[in-house]
PDB file of C-alpha atoms in Angstrom:
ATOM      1  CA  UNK A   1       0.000   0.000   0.000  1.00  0.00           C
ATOM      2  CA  UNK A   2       3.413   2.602   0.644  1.00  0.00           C
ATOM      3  CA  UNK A   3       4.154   1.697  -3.058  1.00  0.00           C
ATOM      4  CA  UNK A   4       0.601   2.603  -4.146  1.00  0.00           C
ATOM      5  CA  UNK A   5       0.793   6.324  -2.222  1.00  0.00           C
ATOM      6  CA  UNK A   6       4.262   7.178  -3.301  1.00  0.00           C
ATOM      7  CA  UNK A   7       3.011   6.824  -7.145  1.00  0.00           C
ATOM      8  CA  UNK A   8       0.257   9.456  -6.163  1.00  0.00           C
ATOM      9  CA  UNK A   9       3.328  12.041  -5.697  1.00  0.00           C
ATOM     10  CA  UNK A  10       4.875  11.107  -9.011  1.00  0.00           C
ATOM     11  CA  UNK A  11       4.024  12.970 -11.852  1.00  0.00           C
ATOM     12  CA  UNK A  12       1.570  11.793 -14.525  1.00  0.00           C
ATOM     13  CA  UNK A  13       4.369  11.058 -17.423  1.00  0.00           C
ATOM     14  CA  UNK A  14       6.552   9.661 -14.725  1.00  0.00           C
ATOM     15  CA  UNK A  15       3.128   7.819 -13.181  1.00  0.00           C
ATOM     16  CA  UNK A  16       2.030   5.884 -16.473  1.00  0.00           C
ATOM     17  CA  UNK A  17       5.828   4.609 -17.051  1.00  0.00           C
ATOM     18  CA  UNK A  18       6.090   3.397 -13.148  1.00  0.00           C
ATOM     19  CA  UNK A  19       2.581   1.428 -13.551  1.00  0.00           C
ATOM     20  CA  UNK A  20       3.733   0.290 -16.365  1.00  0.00           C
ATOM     21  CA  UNK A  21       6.743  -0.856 -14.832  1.00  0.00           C
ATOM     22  CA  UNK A  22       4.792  -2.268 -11.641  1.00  0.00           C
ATOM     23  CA  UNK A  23       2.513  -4.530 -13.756  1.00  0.00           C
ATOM     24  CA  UNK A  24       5.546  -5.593 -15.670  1.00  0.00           C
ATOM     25  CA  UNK A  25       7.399  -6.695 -12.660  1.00  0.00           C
ATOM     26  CA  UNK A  26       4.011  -8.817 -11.327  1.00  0.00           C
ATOM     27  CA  UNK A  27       4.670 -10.467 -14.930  1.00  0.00           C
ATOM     28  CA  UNK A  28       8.151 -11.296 -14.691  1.00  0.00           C
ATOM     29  CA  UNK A  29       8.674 -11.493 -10.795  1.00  0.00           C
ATOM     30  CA  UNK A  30      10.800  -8.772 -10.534  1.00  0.00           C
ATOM     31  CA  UNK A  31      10.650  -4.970  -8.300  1.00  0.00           C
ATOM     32  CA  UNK A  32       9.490  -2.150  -9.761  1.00  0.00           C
ATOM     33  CA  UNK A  33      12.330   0.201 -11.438  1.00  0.00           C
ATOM     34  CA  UNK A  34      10.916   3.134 -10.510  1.00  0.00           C
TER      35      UNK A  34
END
């Protein structure tokens, strides 16, 4: 849930690419490179 309210202080551009990045990682089992 921490993860969830930092992306609510990142930027929209920089919000899309980190939830894109955060579904990605579910896929392949890896952290988030935000």
């Amino acid at each position: 849930m921490q993860e969830r309210n930092m992306f609510l202080l990142i930027d929209p551009s920089d919000l899309l690419r980190c939830h894109l990045d955060f579904l990605f990682a579910f896929l392949t089992y890896n952290p988030p490179n935000c």
